[in-house]
Amino acid sequence: MEEGAGDGYTSTTKALHWLVLALLIIQFILAWTMPDIRRDTPVTTLIGLHFSFGVLILFVAVIRLAWRLSHGEPEPDDGIPPWQVASARVVHWLLYLLLFALPILGWINACWRGMPVSFFGVFEMPKIVATRVPGWAWTGDIHGLLADYALLTLVGLHVAAALYHFVHGDRVLQRMLPRT
Ligand code: HEM
Ligand code: HEM
């Protein structure tokens, strides 16, 4: 599938890509500075912001996936080895998967803990799991592990690949930059 007449990504794809990076940086700063969440931890400002930004990331992920599925991606440039094209594709889809799995697991866990999930005070997200219902306690640990290990490892690989292409002098990184 092709995206636009040029060789690069559309400006919408680029804007969504860099917006998600900015939101994830904010989200990790919040996650690592907010208090540890235990049985009776109140929803402090930092925790509330972590929930709100997480929900925002989920909304942006929905828009981004819809855009990606309806617009496809540009053809790889000539000369990029097929194994690199294939591994980039796998990493990109795993990143999409995590952009959905992480906020959904966090949301389930917050509900399970009986914590309200507000979207910046504008509206409240529905309660999707009853408080302390058996079978959902694991969601908090898996949410944290996927964020701290799986997401950061995949983003590390993804950024290393972008830097490799930059040093190599091809257009892979350039295609995702504004105004190219
Ligand atoms: C992509 C979005 C998100 C990312 C990257 C993310 C990341 C994180 C990280 C890094 C931690 C701390 C893990 C640790 O170091 O122990 C954490 C904890 C937590 N997050 Fe998120 N989060 C996201 C979305 C959400 C959402 C939408 C909610 C709720 C609506 C949420 C609720 C929680 C809760 C309840 C914890 C504490 C889990 C526990 O310790 O049992 N997160 N999150
Ligand atoms: C400094 C950080 C980042 C850099 C330098 C970077 C660079 C790039 C580049 C150069 C491409 C184009 C690759 C190609 O054409 O094959 C790309 C695509 C992509 N990146 Fe990143 N990226 C970064 C962060 C992230 C983050 C945090 C995510 C998501 C969690 C992400 C998800 C994706 C996805 C899914 C694509 C495929 C195109 C799309 O559907 O949007 N990237 N990135």
Short mmCIF file of N, CA and C in Angstrom, two decimals, residues 43-159:
data_model
loop_
_atom_site.label_atom_id
_atom_site.label_comp_id
_atom_site.label_asym_id
_atom_site.label_seq_id
_atom_site.Cartn_x
_atom_site.Cartn_y
_atom_site.Cartn_z
N VAL A 43 -5.74 8.95 44.87
CA VAL A 43 -5.37 9.39 43.51
C VAL A 43 -4.84 10.83 43.62
N THR A 44 -3.53 10.95 43.80
CA THR A 44 -2.90 12.28 43.91
C THR A 44 -2.87 12.91 42.52
N THR A 45 -2.40 14.18 42.48
CA THR A 45 -2.35 14.89 41.19
C THR A 45 -1.51 14.12 40.17
N LEU A 46 -0.34 13.64 40.61
CA LEU A 46 0.55 12.97 39.65
C LEU A 46 -0.08 11.69 39.12
N ILE A 47 -0.72 10.93 40.02
CA ILE A 47 -1.37 9.69 39.58
C ILE A 47 -2.54 10.03 38.64
N GLY A 48 -3.31 11.05 39.00
CA GLY A 48 -4.43 11.48 38.14
C GLY A 48 -3.93 11.89 36.76
N LEU A 49 -2.79 12.60 36.73
CA LEU A 49 -2.24 13.00 35.43
C LEU A 49 -1.75 11.79 34.64
N HIS A 50 -1.17 10.80 35.36
CA HIS A 50 -0.74 9.57 34.67
C HIS A 50 -1.94 8.90 34.00
N PHE A 51 -3.06 8.86 34.70
CA PHE A 51 -4.26 8.24 34.11
C PHE A 51 -4.71 9.06 32.89
N SER A 52 -4.79 10.40 33.07
CA SER A 52 -5.30 11.26 31.99
C SER A 52 -4.41 11.18 30.75
N PHE A 53 -3.11 11.29 30.93
CA PHE A 53 -2.22 11.21 29.77
C PHE A 53 -2.28 9.81 29.14
N GLY A 54 -2.46 8.78 29.99
CA GLY A 54 -2.57 7.42 29.45
C GLY A 54 -3.81 7.27 28.58
N VAL A 55 -4.91 7.86 29.03
CA VAL A 55 -6.15 7.79 28.24
C VAL A 55 -5.96 8.59 26.94
N LEU A 56 -5.27 9.74 27.04
CA LEU A 56 -5.01 10.54 25.84
C LEU A 56 -4.18 9.71 24.84
N ILE A 57 -3.18 8.98 25.35
CA ILE A 57 -2.36 8.14 24.46
C ILE A 57 -3.24 7.08 23.78
N LEU A 58 -4.19 6.53 24.55
CA LEU A 58 -5.10 5.53 23.97
C LEU A 58 -5.94 6.15 22.84
N PHE A 59 -6.48 7.35 23.07
CA PHE A 59 -7.28 8.02 22.02
C PHE A 59 -6.41 8.29 20.78
N VAL A 60 -5.20 8.80 21.02
CA VAL A 60 -4.33 9.11 19.88
C VAL A 60 -3.95 7.81 19.15
N ALA A 61 -3.78 6.72 19.90
CA ALA A 61 -3.43 5.43 19.27
C ALA A 61 -4.56 4.96 18.36
N VAL A 62 -5.82 5.19 18.78
CA VAL A 62 -6.97 4.79 17.95
C VAL A 62 -6.94 5.57 16.64
N ILE A 63 -6.73 6.89 16.74
CA ILE A 63 -6.69 7.74 15.53
C ILE A 63 -5.52 7.31 14.64
N ARG A 64 -4.38 7.05 15.29
CA ARG A 64 -3.17 6.70 14.53
C ARG A 64 -3.34 5.37 13.79
N LEU A 65 -3.92 4.39 14.49
CA LEU A 65 -4.11 3.09 13.84
C LEU A 65 -5.10 3.22 12.68
N ALA A 66 -6.18 4.00 12.90
CA ALA A 66 -7.17 4.18 11.83
C ALA A 66 -6.50 4.83 10.62
N TRP A 67 -5.65 5.83 10.87
CA TRP A 67 -4.96 6.51 9.78
C TRP A 67 -4.03 5.56 9.05
N ARG A 68 -3.29 4.77 9.85
CA ARG A 68 -2.33 3.83 9.27
C ARG A 68 -3.04 2.78 8.41
N LEU A 69 -4.18 2.25 8.93
CA LEU A 69 -4.89 1.20 8.18
C LEU A 69 -5.52 1.76 6.91
N SER A 70 -5.95 3.03 6.97
CA SER A 70 -6.59 3.58 5.77
C SER A 70 -5.59 4.16 4.78
N HIS A 71 -4.39 4.50 5.22
CA HIS A 71 -3.42 5.13 4.31
C HIS A 71 -2.19 4.28 4.02
N GLY A 72 -1.99 3.19 4.75
CA GLY A 72 -0.83 2.34 4.49
C GLY A 72 0.48 3.04 4.82
N GLU A 73 1.56 2.52 4.27
CA GLU A 73 2.86 3.14 4.50
C GLU A 73 3.59 3.24 3.17
N PRO A 74 4.55 4.16 3.04
CA PRO A 74 5.25 4.28 1.76
C PRO A 74 6.09 3.03 1.48
N GLU A 75 6.34 2.79 0.21
CA GLU A 75 7.20 1.68 -0.18
C GLU A 75 8.59 1.91 0.41
N PRO A 76 9.29 0.85 0.83
CA PRO A 76 10.66 1.05 1.30
C PRO A 76 11.55 1.57 0.18
N ASP A 77 12.55 2.37 0.54
CA ASP A 77 13.48 2.86 -0.48
C ASP A 77 14.26 1.70 -1.08
N ASP A 78 14.68 1.85 -2.33
CA ASP A 78 15.51 0.82 -2.96
C ASP A 78 16.79 0.63 -2.15
N GLY A 79 17.27 -0.60 -2.10
CA GLY A 79 18.56 -0.83 -1.45
C GLY A 79 18.46 -1.18 0.02
N ILE A 80 17.24 -1.06 0.61
CA ILE A 80 17.10 -1.47 2.01
C ILE A 80 16.91 -2.99 2.01
N PRO A 81 17.79 -3.74 2.71
CA PRO A 81 17.69 -5.21 2.67
C PRO A 81 16.33 -5.70 3.18
N PRO A 82 15.79 -6.76 2.57
CA PRO A 82 14.47 -7.26 2.96
C PRO A 82 14.37 -7.59 4.46
N TRP A 83 15.46 -8.08 5.07
CA TRP A 83 15.36 -8.43 6.50
C TRP A 83 15.14 -7.18 7.34
N GLN A 84 15.66 -6.06 6.87
CA GLN A 84 15.46 -4.81 7.62
C GLN A 84 14.02 -4.32 7.45
N VAL A 85 13.49 -4.47 6.25
CA VAL A 85 12.10 -4.07 6.01
C VAL A 85 11.19 -4.94 6.87
N ALA A 86 11.46 -6.26 6.90
CA ALA A 86 10.60 -7.19 7.65
C ALA A 86 10.72 -6.92 9.15
N SER A 87 11.94 -6.72 9.66
CA SER A 87 12.06 -6.52 11.11
C SER A 87 11.47 -5.17 11.53
N ALA A 88 11.60 -4.15 10.67
CA ALA A 88 10.99 -2.85 11.00
C ALA A 88 9.47 -3.02 11.12
N ARG A 89 8.91 -3.82 10.19
CA ARG A 89 7.46 -4.02 10.19
C ARG A 89 7.01 -4.70 11.50
N VAL A 90 7.78 -5.72 11.91
CA VAL A 90 7.44 -6.43 13.16
C VAL A 90 7.50 -5.47 14.34
N VAL A 91 8.58 -4.68 14.41
CA VAL A 91 8.72 -3.75 15.54
C VAL A 91 7.60 -2.71 15.52
N HIS A 92 7.27 -2.19 14.34
CA HIS A 92 6.20 -1.18 14.26
C HIS A 92 4.88 -1.75 14.77
N TRP A 93 4.56 -2.99 14.37
CA TRP A 93 3.27 -3.55 14.82
C TRP A 93 3.28 -3.89 16.30
N LEU A 94 4.45 -4.30 16.82
CA LEU A 94 4.53 -4.54 18.28
C LEU A 94 4.35 -3.22 19.04
N LEU A 95 4.90 -2.14 18.48
CA LEU A 95 4.73 -0.83 19.13
C LEU A 95 3.24 -0.43 19.13
N TYR A 96 2.57 -0.66 18.00
CA TYR A 96 1.12 -0.38 17.97
C TYR A 96 0.40 -1.21 19.04
N LEU A 97 0.78 -2.49 19.13
CA LEU A 97 0.13 -3.38 20.10
C LEU A 97 0.28 -2.81 21.51
N LEU A 98 1.51 -2.37 21.83
CA LEU A 98 1.75 -1.84 23.18
C LEU A 98 1.02 -0.52 23.42
N LEU A 99 0.86 0.28 22.36
CA LEU A 99 0.15 1.55 22.54
C LEU A 99 -1.32 1.32 22.91
N PHE A 100 -1.83 0.13 22.61
CA PHE A 100 -3.18 -0.22 23.05
C PHE A 100 -3.14 -0.99 24.37
N ALA A 101 -2.27 -2.01 24.45
CA ALA A 101 -2.25 -2.89 25.62
C ALA A 101 -1.92 -2.12 26.90
N LEU A 102 -0.96 -1.20 26.82
CA LEU A 102 -0.53 -0.51 28.05
C LEU A 102 -1.65 0.31 28.67
N PRO A 103 -2.26 1.25 27.92
CA PRO A 103 -3.33 2.01 28.58
C PRO A 103 -4.51 1.14 29.00
N ILE A 104 -4.83 0.11 28.22
CA ILE A 104 -5.99 -0.72 28.58
C ILE A 104 -5.70 -1.49 29.88
N LEU A 105 -4.48 -2.05 30.00
CA LEU A 105 -4.13 -2.75 31.24
C LEU A 105 -4.12 -1.78 32.43
N GLY A 106 -3.58 -0.57 32.20
CA GLY A 106 -3.55 0.43 33.27
C GLY A 106 -4.95 0.81 33.70
N TRP A 107 -5.82 0.98 32.72
CA TRP A 107 -7.22 1.34 32.98
C TRP A 107 -7.91 0.23 33.78
N ILE A 108 -7.71 -1.02 33.34
CA ILE A 108 -8.31 -2.15 34.07
C ILE A 108 -7.80 -2.16 35.51
N ASN A 109 -6.48 -1.96 35.66
CA ASN A 109 -5.91 -2.04 37.00
C ASN A 109 -6.43 -0.92 37.90
N ALA A 110 -6.56 0.30 37.33
CA ALA A 110 -7.08 1.41 38.14
C ALA A 110 -8.52 1.09 38.58
N CYS A 111 -9.33 0.54 37.67
CA CYS A 111 -10.71 0.16 38.03
C CYS A 111 -10.69 -0.92 39.11
N TRP A 112 -9.82 -1.90 38.93
CA TRP A 112 -9.74 -3.00 39.89
C TRP A 112 -9.37 -2.48 41.28
N ARG A 113 -8.55 -1.42 41.31
CA ARG A 113 -8.15 -0.82 42.58
C ARG A 113 -9.23 0.13 43.13
N GLY A 114 -10.30 0.31 42.37
CA GLY A 114 -11.37 1.21 42.81
C GLY A 114 -11.03 2.67 42.61
N MET A 115 -10.04 2.96 41.74
CA MET A 115 -9.64 4.35 41.51
C MET A 115 -10.40 4.94 40.33
N PRO A 116 -10.94 6.16 40.48
CA PRO A 116 -11.62 6.77 39.33
C PRO A 116 -10.61 7.17 38.26
N VAL A 117 -10.97 6.99 36.99
CA VAL A 117 -10.08 7.38 35.88
C VAL A 117 -10.71 8.56 35.16
N SER A 118 -10.21 9.74 35.51
CA SER A 118 -10.76 10.96 34.90
C SER A 118 -9.88 11.37 33.73
N PHE A 119 -10.50 11.98 32.70
CA PHE A 119 -9.73 12.52 31.58
C PHE A 119 -9.57 14.02 31.82
N PHE A 120 -8.50 14.39 32.50
CA PHE A 120 -8.20 15.79 32.85
C PHE A 120 -9.39 16.49 33.50
N GLY A 121 -10.20 15.75 34.25
CA GLY A 121 -11.33 16.38 34.93
C GLY A 121 -12.51 16.70 34.03
N VAL A 122 -12.39 16.38 32.73
CA VAL A 122 -13.46 16.74 31.78
C VAL A 122 -14.58 15.69 31.82
N PHE A 123 -14.19 14.43 31.82
CA PHE A 123 -15.18 13.36 31.97
C PHE A 123 -14.48 12.17 32.60
N GLU A 124 -15.30 11.22 33.08
CA GLU A 124 -14.72 10.04 33.70
C GLU A 124 -14.86 8.83 32.78
N MET A 125 -13.83 8.02 32.72
CA MET A 125 -13.88 6.81 31.89
C MET A 125 -14.76 5.77 32.59
N PRO A 126 -15.46 4.95 31.81
CA PRO A 126 -16.30 3.92 32.44
C PRO A 126 -15.48 2.93 33.26
N LYS A 127 -16.16 2.37 34.25
CA LYS A 127 -15.49 1.36 35.09
C LYS A 127 -15.62 0.03 34.38
N ILE A 128 -14.49 -0.51 33.90
CA ILE A 128 -14.60 -1.72 33.06
C ILE A 128 -14.38 -3.01 33.85
N VAL A 129 -13.90 -2.88 35.10
CA VAL A 129 -13.73 -4.07 35.94
C VAL A 129 -14.17 -3.68 37.35
N ALA A 130 -14.87 -4.57 38.04
CA ALA A 130 -15.35 -4.24 39.38
C ALA A 130 -14.18 -4.23 40.38
N THR A 131 -14.32 -3.41 41.41
CA THR A 131 -13.25 -3.27 42.40
C THR A 131 -12.91 -4.61 43.06
N ARG A 132 -11.63 -4.94 43.04
CA ARG A 132 -11.08 -6.15 43.69
C ARG A 132 -11.72 -7.46 43.21
N VAL A 133 -12.33 -7.44 42.04
CA VAL A 133 -12.90 -8.68 41.53
C VAL A 133 -11.74 -9.65 41.29
N PRO A 134 -11.90 -10.93 41.69
CA PRO A 134 -10.77 -11.86 41.54
C PRO A 134 -10.38 -12.03 40.07
N GLY A 135 -9.10 -12.27 39.82
CA GLY A 135 -8.65 -12.58 38.46
C GLY A 135 -8.00 -11.42 37.73
N TRP A 136 -8.02 -10.21 38.30
CA TRP A 136 -7.46 -9.08 37.55
C TRP A 136 -6.29 -8.38 38.25
N ALA A 137 -5.85 -8.94 39.38
CA ALA A 137 -4.80 -8.27 40.16
C ALA A 137 -3.49 -8.16 39.36
N TRP A 138 -3.23 -9.12 38.48
CA TRP A 138 -1.98 -9.16 37.71
C TRP A 138 -1.80 -7.97 36.76
N THR A 139 -2.89 -7.28 36.44
CA THR A 139 -2.81 -6.25 35.40
C THR A 139 -1.83 -5.13 35.76
N GLY A 140 -1.71 -4.81 37.08
CA GLY A 140 -0.80 -3.74 37.49
C GLY A 140 0.65 -4.11 37.22
N ASP A 141 1.03 -5.33 37.65
CA ASP A 141 2.42 -5.77 37.46
C ASP A 141 2.76 -5.87 35.97
N ILE A 142 1.85 -6.45 35.20
CA ILE A 142 2.14 -6.63 33.78
C ILE A 142 2.21 -5.27 33.08
N HIS A 143 1.32 -4.34 33.49
CA HIS A 143 1.34 -2.97 32.94
C HIS A 143 2.73 -2.35 33.17
N GLY A 144 3.22 -2.44 34.41
CA GLY A 144 4.52 -1.85 34.74
C GLY A 144 5.66 -2.54 33.99
N LEU A 145 5.62 -3.87 33.94
CA LEU A 145 6.70 -4.62 33.27
C LEU A 145 6.72 -4.33 31.77
N LEU A 146 5.53 -4.31 31.16
CA LEU A 146 5.48 -4.04 29.71
C LEU A 146 5.99 -2.64 29.40
N ALA A 147 5.65 -1.67 30.28
CA ALA A 147 6.10 -0.29 30.05
C ALA A 147 7.61 -0.20 30.24
N ASP A 148 8.08 -0.68 31.40
CA ASP A 148 9.50 -0.49 31.75
C ASP A 148 10.44 -1.35 30.91
N TYR A 149 10.00 -2.52 30.48
CA TYR A 149 10.91 -3.41 29.74
C TYR A 149 10.53 -3.53 28.27
N ALA A 150 9.33 -4.04 27.99
CA ALA A 150 9.00 -4.30 26.57
C ALA A 150 9.00 -3.00 25.75
N LEU A 151 8.28 -1.98 26.22
CA LEU A 151 8.18 -0.76 25.42
C LEU A 151 9.54 -0.08 25.29
N LEU A 152 10.25 0.05 26.41
CA LEU A 152 11.53 0.76 26.32
C LEU A 152 12.54 -0.02 25.48
N THR A 153 12.50 -1.36 25.53
CA THR A 153 13.43 -2.14 24.70
C THR A 153 13.10 -1.95 23.22
N LEU A 154 11.81 -2.05 22.89
CA LEU A 154 11.43 -1.92 21.48
C LEU A 154 11.74 -0.51 20.95
N VAL A 155 11.44 0.51 21.78
CA VAL A 155 11.73 1.87 21.33
C VAL A 155 13.25 2.03 21.20
N GLY A 156 14.01 1.41 22.10
CA GLY A 156 15.48 1.47 22.00
C GLY A 156 15.96 0.87 20.68
N LEU A 157 15.42 -0.29 20.31
CA LEU A 157 15.80 -0.94 19.04
C LEU A 157 15.43 -0.04 17.86
N HIS A 158 14.21 0.51 17.94
CA HIS A 158 13.66 1.36 16.88
C HIS A 158 14.54 2.61 16.69
N VAL A 159 14.95 3.23 17.80
CA VAL A 159 15.78 4.44 17.71
C VAL A 159 17.18 4.07 17.23
#
